PDB file of C-alpha atoms in Angstrom:
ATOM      1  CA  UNK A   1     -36.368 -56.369  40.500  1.00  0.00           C
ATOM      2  CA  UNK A   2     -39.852 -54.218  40.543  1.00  0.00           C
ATOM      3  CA  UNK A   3     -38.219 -51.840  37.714  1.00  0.00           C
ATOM      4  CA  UNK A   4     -36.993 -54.555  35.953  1.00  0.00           C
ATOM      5  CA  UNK A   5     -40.205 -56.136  35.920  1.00  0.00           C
ATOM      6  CA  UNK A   6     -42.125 -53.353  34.877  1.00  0.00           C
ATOM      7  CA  UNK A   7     -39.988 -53.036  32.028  1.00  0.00           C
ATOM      8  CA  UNK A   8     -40.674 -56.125  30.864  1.00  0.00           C
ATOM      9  CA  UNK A   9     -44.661 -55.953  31.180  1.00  0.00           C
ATOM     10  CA  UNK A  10     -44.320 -52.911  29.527  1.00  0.00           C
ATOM     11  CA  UNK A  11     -42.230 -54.195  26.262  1.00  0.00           C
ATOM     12  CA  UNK A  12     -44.680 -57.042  26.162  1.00  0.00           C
ATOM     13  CA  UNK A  13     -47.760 -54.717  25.976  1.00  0.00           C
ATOM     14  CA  UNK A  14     -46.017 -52.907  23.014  1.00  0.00           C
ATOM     15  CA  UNK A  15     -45.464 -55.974  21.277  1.00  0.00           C
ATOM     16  CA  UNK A  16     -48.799 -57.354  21.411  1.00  0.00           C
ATOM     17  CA  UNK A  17     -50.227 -53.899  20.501  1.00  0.00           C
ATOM     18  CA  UNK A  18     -47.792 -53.887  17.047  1.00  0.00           C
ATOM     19  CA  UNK A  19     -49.598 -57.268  16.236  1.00  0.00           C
ATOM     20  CA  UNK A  20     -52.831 -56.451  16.475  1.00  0.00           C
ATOM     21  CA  UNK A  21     -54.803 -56.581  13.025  1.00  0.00           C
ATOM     22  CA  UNK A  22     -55.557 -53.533  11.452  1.00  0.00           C
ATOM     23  CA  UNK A  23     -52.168 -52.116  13.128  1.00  0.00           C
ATOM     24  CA  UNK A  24     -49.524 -53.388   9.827  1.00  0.00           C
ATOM     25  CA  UNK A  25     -46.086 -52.470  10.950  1.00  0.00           C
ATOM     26  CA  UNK A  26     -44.535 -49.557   9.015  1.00  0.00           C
ATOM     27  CA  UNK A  27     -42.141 -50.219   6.395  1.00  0.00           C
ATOM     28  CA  UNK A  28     -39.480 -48.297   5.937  1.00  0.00           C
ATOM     29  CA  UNK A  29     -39.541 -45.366   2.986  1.00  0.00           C
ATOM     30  CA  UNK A  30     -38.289 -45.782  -0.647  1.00  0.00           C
ATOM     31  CA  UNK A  31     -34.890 -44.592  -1.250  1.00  0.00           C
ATOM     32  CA  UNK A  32     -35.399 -41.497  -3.785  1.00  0.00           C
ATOM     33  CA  UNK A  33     -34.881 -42.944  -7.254  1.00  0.00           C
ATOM     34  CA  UNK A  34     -31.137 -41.341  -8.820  1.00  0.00           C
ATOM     35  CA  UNK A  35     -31.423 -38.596 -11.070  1.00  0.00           C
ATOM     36  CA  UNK A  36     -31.924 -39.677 -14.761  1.00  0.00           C
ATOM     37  CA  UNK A  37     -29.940 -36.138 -16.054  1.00  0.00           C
ATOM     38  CA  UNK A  38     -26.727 -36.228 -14.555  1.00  0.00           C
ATOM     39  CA  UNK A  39     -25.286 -33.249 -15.969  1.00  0.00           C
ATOM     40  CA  UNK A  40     -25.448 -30.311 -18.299  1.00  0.00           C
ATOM     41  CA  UNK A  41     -24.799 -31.987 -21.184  1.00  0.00           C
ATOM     42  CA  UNK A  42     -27.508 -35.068 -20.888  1.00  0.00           C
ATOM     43  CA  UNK A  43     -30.220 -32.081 -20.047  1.00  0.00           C
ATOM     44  CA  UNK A  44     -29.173 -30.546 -23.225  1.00  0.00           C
ATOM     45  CA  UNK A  45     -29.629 -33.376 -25.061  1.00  0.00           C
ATOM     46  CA  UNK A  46     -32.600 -34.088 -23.968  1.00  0.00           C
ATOM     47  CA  UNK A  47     -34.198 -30.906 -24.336  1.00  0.00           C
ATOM     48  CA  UNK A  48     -32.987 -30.567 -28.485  1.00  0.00           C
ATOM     49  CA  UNK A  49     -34.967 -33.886 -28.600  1.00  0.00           C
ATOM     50  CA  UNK A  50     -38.211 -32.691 -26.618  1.00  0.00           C
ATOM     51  CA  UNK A  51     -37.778 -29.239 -28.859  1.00  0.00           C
ATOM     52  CA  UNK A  52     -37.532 -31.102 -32.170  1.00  0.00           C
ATOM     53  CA  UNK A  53     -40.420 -33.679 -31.270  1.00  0.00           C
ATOM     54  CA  UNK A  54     -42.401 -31.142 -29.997  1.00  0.00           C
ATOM     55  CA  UNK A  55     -42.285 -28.727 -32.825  1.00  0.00           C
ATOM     56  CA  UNK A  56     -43.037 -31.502 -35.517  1.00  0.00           C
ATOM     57  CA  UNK A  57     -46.019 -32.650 -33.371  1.00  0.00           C
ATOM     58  CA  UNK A  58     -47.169 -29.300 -33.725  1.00  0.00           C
ATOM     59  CA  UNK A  59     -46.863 -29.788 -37.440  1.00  0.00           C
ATOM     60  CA  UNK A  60     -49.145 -32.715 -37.509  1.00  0.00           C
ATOM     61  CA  UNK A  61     -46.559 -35.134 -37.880  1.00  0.00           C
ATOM     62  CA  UNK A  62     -47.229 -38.594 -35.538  1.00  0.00           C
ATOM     63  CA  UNK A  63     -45.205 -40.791 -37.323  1.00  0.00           C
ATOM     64  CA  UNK A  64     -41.465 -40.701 -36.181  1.00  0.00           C
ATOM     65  CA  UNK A  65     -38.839 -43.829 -36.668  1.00  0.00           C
ATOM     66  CA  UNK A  66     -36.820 -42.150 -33.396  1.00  0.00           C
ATOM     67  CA  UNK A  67     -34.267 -44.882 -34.252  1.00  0.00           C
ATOM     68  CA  UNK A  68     -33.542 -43.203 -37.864  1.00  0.00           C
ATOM     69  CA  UNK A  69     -33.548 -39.979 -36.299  1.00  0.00           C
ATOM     70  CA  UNK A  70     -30.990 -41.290 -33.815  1.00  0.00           C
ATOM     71  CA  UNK A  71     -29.092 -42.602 -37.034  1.00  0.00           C
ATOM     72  CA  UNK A  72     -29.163 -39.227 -38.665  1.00  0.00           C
ATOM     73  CA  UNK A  73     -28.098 -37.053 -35.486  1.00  0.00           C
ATOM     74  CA  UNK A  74     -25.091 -40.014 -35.028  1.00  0.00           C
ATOM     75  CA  UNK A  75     -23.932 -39.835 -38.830  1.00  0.00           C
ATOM     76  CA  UNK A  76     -23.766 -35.921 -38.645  1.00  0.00           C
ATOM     77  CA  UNK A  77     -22.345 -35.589 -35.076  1.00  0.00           C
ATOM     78  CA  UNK A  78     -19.506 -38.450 -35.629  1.00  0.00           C
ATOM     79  CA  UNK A  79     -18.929 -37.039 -38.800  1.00  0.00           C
ATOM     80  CA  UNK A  80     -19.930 -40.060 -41.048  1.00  0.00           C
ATOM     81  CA  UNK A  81     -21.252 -40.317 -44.562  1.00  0.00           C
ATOM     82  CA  UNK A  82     -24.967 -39.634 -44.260  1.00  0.00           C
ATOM     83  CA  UNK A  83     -27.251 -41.269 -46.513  1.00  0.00           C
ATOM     84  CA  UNK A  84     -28.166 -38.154 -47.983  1.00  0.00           C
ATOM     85  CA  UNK A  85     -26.911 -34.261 -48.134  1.00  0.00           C
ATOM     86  CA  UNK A  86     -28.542 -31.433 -46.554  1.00  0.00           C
ATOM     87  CA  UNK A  87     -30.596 -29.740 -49.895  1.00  0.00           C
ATOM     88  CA  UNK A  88     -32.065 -33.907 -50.705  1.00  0.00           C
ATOM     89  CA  UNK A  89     -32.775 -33.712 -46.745  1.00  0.00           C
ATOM     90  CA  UNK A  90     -34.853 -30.507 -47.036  1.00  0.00           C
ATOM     91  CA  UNK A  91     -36.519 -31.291 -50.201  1.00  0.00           C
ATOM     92  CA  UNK A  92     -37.715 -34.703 -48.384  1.00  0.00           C
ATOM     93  CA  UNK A  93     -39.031 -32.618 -45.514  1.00  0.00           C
ATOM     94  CA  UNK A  94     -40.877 -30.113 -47.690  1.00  0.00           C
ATOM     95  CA  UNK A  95     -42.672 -32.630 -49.863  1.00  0.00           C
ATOM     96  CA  UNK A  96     -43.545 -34.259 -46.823  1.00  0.00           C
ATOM     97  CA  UNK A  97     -44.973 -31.433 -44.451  1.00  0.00           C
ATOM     98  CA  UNK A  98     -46.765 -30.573 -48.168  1.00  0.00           C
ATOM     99  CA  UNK A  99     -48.284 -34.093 -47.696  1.00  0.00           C
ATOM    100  CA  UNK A 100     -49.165 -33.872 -44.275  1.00  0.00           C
ATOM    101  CA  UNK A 101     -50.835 -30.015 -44.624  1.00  0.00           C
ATOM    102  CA  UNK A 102     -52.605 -31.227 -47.479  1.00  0.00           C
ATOM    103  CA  UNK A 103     -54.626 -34.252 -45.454  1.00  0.00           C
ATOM    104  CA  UNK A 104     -54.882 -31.589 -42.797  1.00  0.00           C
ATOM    105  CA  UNK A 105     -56.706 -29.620 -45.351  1.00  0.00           C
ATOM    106  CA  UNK A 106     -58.339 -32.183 -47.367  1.00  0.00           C
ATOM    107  CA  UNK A 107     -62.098 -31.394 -45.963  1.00  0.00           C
ATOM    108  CA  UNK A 108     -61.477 -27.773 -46.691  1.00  0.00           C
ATOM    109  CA  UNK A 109     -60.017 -28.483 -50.165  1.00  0.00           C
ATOM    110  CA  UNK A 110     -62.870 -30.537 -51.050  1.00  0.00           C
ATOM    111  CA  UNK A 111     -65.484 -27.892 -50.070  1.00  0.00           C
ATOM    112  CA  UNK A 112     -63.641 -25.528 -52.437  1.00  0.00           C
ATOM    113  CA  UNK A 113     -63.691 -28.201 -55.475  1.00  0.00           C
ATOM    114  CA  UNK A 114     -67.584 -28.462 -54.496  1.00  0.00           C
ATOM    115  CA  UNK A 115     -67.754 -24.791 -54.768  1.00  0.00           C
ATOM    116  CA  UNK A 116     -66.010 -23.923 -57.539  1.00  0.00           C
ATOM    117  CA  UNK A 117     -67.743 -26.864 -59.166  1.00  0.00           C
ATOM    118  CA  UNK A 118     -71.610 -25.485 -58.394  1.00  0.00           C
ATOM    119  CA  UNK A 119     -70.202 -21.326 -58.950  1.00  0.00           C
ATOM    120  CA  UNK A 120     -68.616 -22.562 -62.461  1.00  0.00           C
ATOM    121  CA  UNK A 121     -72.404 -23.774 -63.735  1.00  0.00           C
ATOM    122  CA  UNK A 122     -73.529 -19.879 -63.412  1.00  0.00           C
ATOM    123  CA  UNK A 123     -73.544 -17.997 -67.159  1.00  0.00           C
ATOM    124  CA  UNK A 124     -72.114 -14.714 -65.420  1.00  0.00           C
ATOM    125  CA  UNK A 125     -69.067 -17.021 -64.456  1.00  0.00           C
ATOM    126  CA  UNK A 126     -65.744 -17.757 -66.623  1.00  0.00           C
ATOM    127  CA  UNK A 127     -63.558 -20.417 -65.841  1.00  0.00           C
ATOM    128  CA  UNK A 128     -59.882 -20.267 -67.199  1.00  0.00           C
ATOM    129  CA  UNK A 129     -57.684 -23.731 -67.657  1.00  0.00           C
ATOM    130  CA  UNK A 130     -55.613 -22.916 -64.380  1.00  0.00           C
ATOM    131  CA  UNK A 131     -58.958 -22.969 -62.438  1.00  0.00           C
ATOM    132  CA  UNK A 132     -59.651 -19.198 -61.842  1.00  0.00           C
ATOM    133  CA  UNK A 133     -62.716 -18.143 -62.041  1.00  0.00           C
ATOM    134  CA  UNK A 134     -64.044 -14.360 -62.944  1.00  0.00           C
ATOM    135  CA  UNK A 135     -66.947 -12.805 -62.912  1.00  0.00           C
ATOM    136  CA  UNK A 136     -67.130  -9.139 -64.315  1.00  0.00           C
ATOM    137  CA  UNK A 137     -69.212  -6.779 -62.143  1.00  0.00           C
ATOM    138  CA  UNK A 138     -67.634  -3.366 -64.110  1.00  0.00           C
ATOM    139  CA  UNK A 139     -66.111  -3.555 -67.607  1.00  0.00           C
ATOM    140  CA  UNK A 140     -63.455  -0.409 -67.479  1.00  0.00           C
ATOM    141  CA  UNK A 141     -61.725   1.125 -70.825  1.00  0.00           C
ATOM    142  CA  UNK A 142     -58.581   1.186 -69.613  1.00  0.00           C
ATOM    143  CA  UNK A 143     -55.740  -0.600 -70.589  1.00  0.00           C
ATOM    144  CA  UNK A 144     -54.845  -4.410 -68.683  1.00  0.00           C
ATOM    145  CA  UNK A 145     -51.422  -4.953 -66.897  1.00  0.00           C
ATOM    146  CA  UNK A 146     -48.306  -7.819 -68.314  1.00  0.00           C
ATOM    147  CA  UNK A 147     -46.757  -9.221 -65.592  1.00  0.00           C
ATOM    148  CA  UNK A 148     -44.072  -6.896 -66.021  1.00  0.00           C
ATOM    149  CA  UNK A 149     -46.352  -3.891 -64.475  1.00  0.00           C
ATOM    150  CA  UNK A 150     -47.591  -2.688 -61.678  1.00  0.00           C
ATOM    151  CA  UNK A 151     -50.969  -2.038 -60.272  1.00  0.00           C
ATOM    152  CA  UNK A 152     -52.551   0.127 -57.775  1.00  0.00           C
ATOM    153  CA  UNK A 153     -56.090  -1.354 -56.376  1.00  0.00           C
ATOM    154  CA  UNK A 154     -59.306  -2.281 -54.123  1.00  0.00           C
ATOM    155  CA  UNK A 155     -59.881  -5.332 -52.341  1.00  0.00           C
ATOM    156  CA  UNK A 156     -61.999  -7.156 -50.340  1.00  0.00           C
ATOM    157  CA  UNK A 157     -61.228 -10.740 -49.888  1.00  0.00           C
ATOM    158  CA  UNK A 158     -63.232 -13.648 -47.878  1.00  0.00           C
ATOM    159  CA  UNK A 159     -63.679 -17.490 -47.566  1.00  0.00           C
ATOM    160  CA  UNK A 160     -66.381 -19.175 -49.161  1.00  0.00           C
ATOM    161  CA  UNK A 161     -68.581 -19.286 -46.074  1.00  0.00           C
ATOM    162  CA  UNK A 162     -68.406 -14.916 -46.033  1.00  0.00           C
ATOM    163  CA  UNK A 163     -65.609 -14.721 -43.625  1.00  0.00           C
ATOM    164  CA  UNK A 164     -63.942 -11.631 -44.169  1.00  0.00           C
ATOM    165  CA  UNK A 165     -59.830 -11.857 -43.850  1.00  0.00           C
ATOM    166  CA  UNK A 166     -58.917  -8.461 -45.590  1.00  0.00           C
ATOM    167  CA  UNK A 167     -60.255  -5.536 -46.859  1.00  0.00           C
ATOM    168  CA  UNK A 168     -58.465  -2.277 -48.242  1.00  0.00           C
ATOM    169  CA  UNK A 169     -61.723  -0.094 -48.324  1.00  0.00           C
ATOM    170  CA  UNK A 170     -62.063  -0.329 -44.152  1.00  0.00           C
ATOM    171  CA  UNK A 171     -58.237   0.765 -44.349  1.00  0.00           C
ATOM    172  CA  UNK A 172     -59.230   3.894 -46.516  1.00  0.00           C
ATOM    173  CA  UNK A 173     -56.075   3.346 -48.934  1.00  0.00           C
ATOM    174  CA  UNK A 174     -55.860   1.273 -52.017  1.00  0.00           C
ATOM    175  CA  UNK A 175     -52.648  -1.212 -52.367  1.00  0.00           C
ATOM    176  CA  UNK A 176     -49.746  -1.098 -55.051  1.00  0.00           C
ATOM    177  CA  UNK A 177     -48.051  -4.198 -56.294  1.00  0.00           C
ATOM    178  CA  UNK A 178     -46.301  -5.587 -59.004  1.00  0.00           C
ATOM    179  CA  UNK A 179     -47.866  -8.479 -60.739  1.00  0.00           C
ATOM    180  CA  UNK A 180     -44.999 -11.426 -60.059  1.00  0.00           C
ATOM    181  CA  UNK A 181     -44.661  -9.935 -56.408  1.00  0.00           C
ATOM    182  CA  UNK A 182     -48.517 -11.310 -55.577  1.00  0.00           C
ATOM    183  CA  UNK A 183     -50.712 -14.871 -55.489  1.00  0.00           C
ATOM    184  CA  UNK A 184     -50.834 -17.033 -58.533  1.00  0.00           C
ATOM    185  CA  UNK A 185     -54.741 -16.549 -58.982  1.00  0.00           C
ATOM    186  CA  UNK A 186     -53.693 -12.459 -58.671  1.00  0.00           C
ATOM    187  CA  UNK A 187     -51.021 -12.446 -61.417  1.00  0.00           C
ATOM    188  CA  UNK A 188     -53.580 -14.384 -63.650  1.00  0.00           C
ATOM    189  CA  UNK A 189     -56.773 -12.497 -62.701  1.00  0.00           C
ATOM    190  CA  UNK A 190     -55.203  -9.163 -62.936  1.00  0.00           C
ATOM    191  CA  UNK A 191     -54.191  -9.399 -66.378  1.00  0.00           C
ATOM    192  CA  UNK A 192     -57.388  -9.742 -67.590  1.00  0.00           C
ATOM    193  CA  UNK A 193     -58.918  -6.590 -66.387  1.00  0.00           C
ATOM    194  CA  UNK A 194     -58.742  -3.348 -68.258  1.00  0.00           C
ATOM    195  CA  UNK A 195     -57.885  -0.245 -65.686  1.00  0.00           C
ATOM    196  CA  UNK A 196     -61.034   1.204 -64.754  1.00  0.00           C
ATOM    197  CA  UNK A 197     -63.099  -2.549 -64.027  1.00  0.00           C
ATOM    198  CA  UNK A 198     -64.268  -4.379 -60.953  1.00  0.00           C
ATOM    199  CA  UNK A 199     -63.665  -8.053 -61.415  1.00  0.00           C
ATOM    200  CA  UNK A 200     -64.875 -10.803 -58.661  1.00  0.00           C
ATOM    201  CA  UNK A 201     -62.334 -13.691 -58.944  1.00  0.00           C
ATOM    202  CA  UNK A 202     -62.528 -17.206 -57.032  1.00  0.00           C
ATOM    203  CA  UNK A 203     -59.686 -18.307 -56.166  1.00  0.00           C
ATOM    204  CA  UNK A 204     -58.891 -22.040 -55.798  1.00  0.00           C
ATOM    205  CA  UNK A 205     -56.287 -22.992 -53.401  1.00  0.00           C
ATOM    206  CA  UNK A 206     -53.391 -24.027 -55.598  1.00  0.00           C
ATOM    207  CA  UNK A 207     -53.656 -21.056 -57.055  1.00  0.00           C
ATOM    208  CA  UNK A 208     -53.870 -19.293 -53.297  1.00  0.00           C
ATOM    209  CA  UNK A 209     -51.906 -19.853 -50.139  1.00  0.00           C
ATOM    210  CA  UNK A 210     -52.003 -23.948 -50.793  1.00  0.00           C
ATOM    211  CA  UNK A 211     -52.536 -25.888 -48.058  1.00  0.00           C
ATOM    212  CA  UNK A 212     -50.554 -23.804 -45.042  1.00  0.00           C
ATOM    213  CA  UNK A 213     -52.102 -21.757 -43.179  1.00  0.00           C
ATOM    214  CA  UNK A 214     -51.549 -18.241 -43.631  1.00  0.00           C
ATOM    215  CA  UNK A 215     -52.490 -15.363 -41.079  1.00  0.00           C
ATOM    216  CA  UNK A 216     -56.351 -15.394 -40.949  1.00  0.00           C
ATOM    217  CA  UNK A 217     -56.230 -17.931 -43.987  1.00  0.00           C
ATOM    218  CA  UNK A 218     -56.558 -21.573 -42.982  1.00  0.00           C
ATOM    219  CA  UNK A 219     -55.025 -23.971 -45.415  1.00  0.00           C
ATOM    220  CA  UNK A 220     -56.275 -24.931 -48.251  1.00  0.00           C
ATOM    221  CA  UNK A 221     -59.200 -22.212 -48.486  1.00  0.00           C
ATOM    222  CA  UNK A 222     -60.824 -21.233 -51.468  1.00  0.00           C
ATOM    223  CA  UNK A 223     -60.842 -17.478 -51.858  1.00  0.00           C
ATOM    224  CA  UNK A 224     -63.426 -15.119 -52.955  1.00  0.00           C
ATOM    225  CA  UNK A 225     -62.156 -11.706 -54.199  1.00  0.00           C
ATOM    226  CA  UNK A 226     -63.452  -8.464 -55.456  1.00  0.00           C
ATOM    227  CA  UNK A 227     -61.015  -6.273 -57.123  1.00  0.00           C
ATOM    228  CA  UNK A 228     -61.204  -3.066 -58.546  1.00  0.00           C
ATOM    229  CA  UNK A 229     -58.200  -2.362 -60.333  1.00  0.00           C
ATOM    230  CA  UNK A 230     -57.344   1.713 -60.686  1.00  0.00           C
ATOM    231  CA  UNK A 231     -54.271   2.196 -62.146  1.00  0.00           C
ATOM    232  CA  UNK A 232     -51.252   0.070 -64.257  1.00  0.00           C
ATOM    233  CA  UNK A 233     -47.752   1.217 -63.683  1.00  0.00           C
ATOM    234  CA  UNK A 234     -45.798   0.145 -66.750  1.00  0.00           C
ATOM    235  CA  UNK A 235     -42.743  -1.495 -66.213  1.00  0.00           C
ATOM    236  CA  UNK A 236     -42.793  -1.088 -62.506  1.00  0.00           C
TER     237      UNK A 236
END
């Protein structure tokens, strides 16, 4: 009887002590949530979709219908008619990473309009109807390049805030190049300087790199040149 009471006293004491405030009673622990991936296969396909998304975000591109995409991978994978073929598909997706680099660019385009616009009012400066501009700095006697030939010159080349982003004179070797294998504003500029002359060109961006970046070259940079051309290579 004395254990038995004791017991009893003692369970009591426990259960008043549990319902005490400020002593809640602990409730059990969350079963683990099941695995969204289940296999090999579901992983895969989620990863091509984080890789696509992923890459295109790095492209500037915020504006996905996921449930067209869904349509397109569906159509191609279940071999039904898509809406369009693969060249119409990567025409669409040219002309629209074109659109999306070039409102990336815009504020870098427009300083190059508002340069090209204050250089152009300078007598020393020409401005041909593509949008090059040239100043001559040495008039040679030599004869100019077709865009058949090819050249051998100097370069230095910047943007239009005096960043340097090549320069064959710190590499100690001039460059040779034929005339279609070059920039637009190149091809265009070169052809108007006899061998022999030193031309400074300004390059707009359409006639550039565009609006993509390229190397050192943000997109949609104006480009300041100065060229001295030594040598045409006929038919080369």
């Amino acid at each position: 009887m004395k254990k038995t009471t004791l017991l009893c006293l003692g369970m009591a004491a426990m259960t008043v002590a549990m319902a005490q405030p400020g002593k809640p009673t602990p409730k059990p622990a969350p079963k683990p949530a099941a695995p969204l991936l289940k296999n090999l296969t579901d992983s895969a396909s989620y990863a091509i979709g984080l890789s696509v998304a992923n890459f295109y975000k790095q492209q500037g591109i915020k504006n996905i219908k996921a449930s067209l995409v869904t349509q397109g991978i569906n159509d191609v994978m279940g071999g039904k008619k898509t809406i369009f073929d693969e060249t119409v598909a990567n025409n669409v997706m040219n002309n629209y990473m074109s659109k999306v680099q070039e409102e990336k660019s815009k504020p870098r385009i427009d300083s190059g309009i508002a340069y090209c616009a204050k250089n152009k009012t300078r007598p020393e400066v020409k401005t041909t109807g593509s949008g090059l501009q040239y100043e001559v700095l040495i008039q040679g006697a030599g004869e100019k390049p077709t865009v058949k030939d090819s050249v051998t010159c100097h370069y230095r080349g910047t943007l239009i805030d005096g960043t340097p982003f090549d320069n064959s004179y710190d590499r100690g070797q001039p460059i040779t190049f034929a005339l279609t294998g070059v920039i637009p504003g190149w091809t265009e500029g070169l052809q108007l300087m006899p061998a022999g002359s030193k031309y400074k060109f300004v390059v707009p961006h359409n006639l550039g790199y565009g609006a993509f970046d390229y190397g050192p070259i943000p997109g949609g940079s104006t480009l300041l040149f100065e060229i001295e051309l030594l040598e045409v290579k006929k038919g080369q």
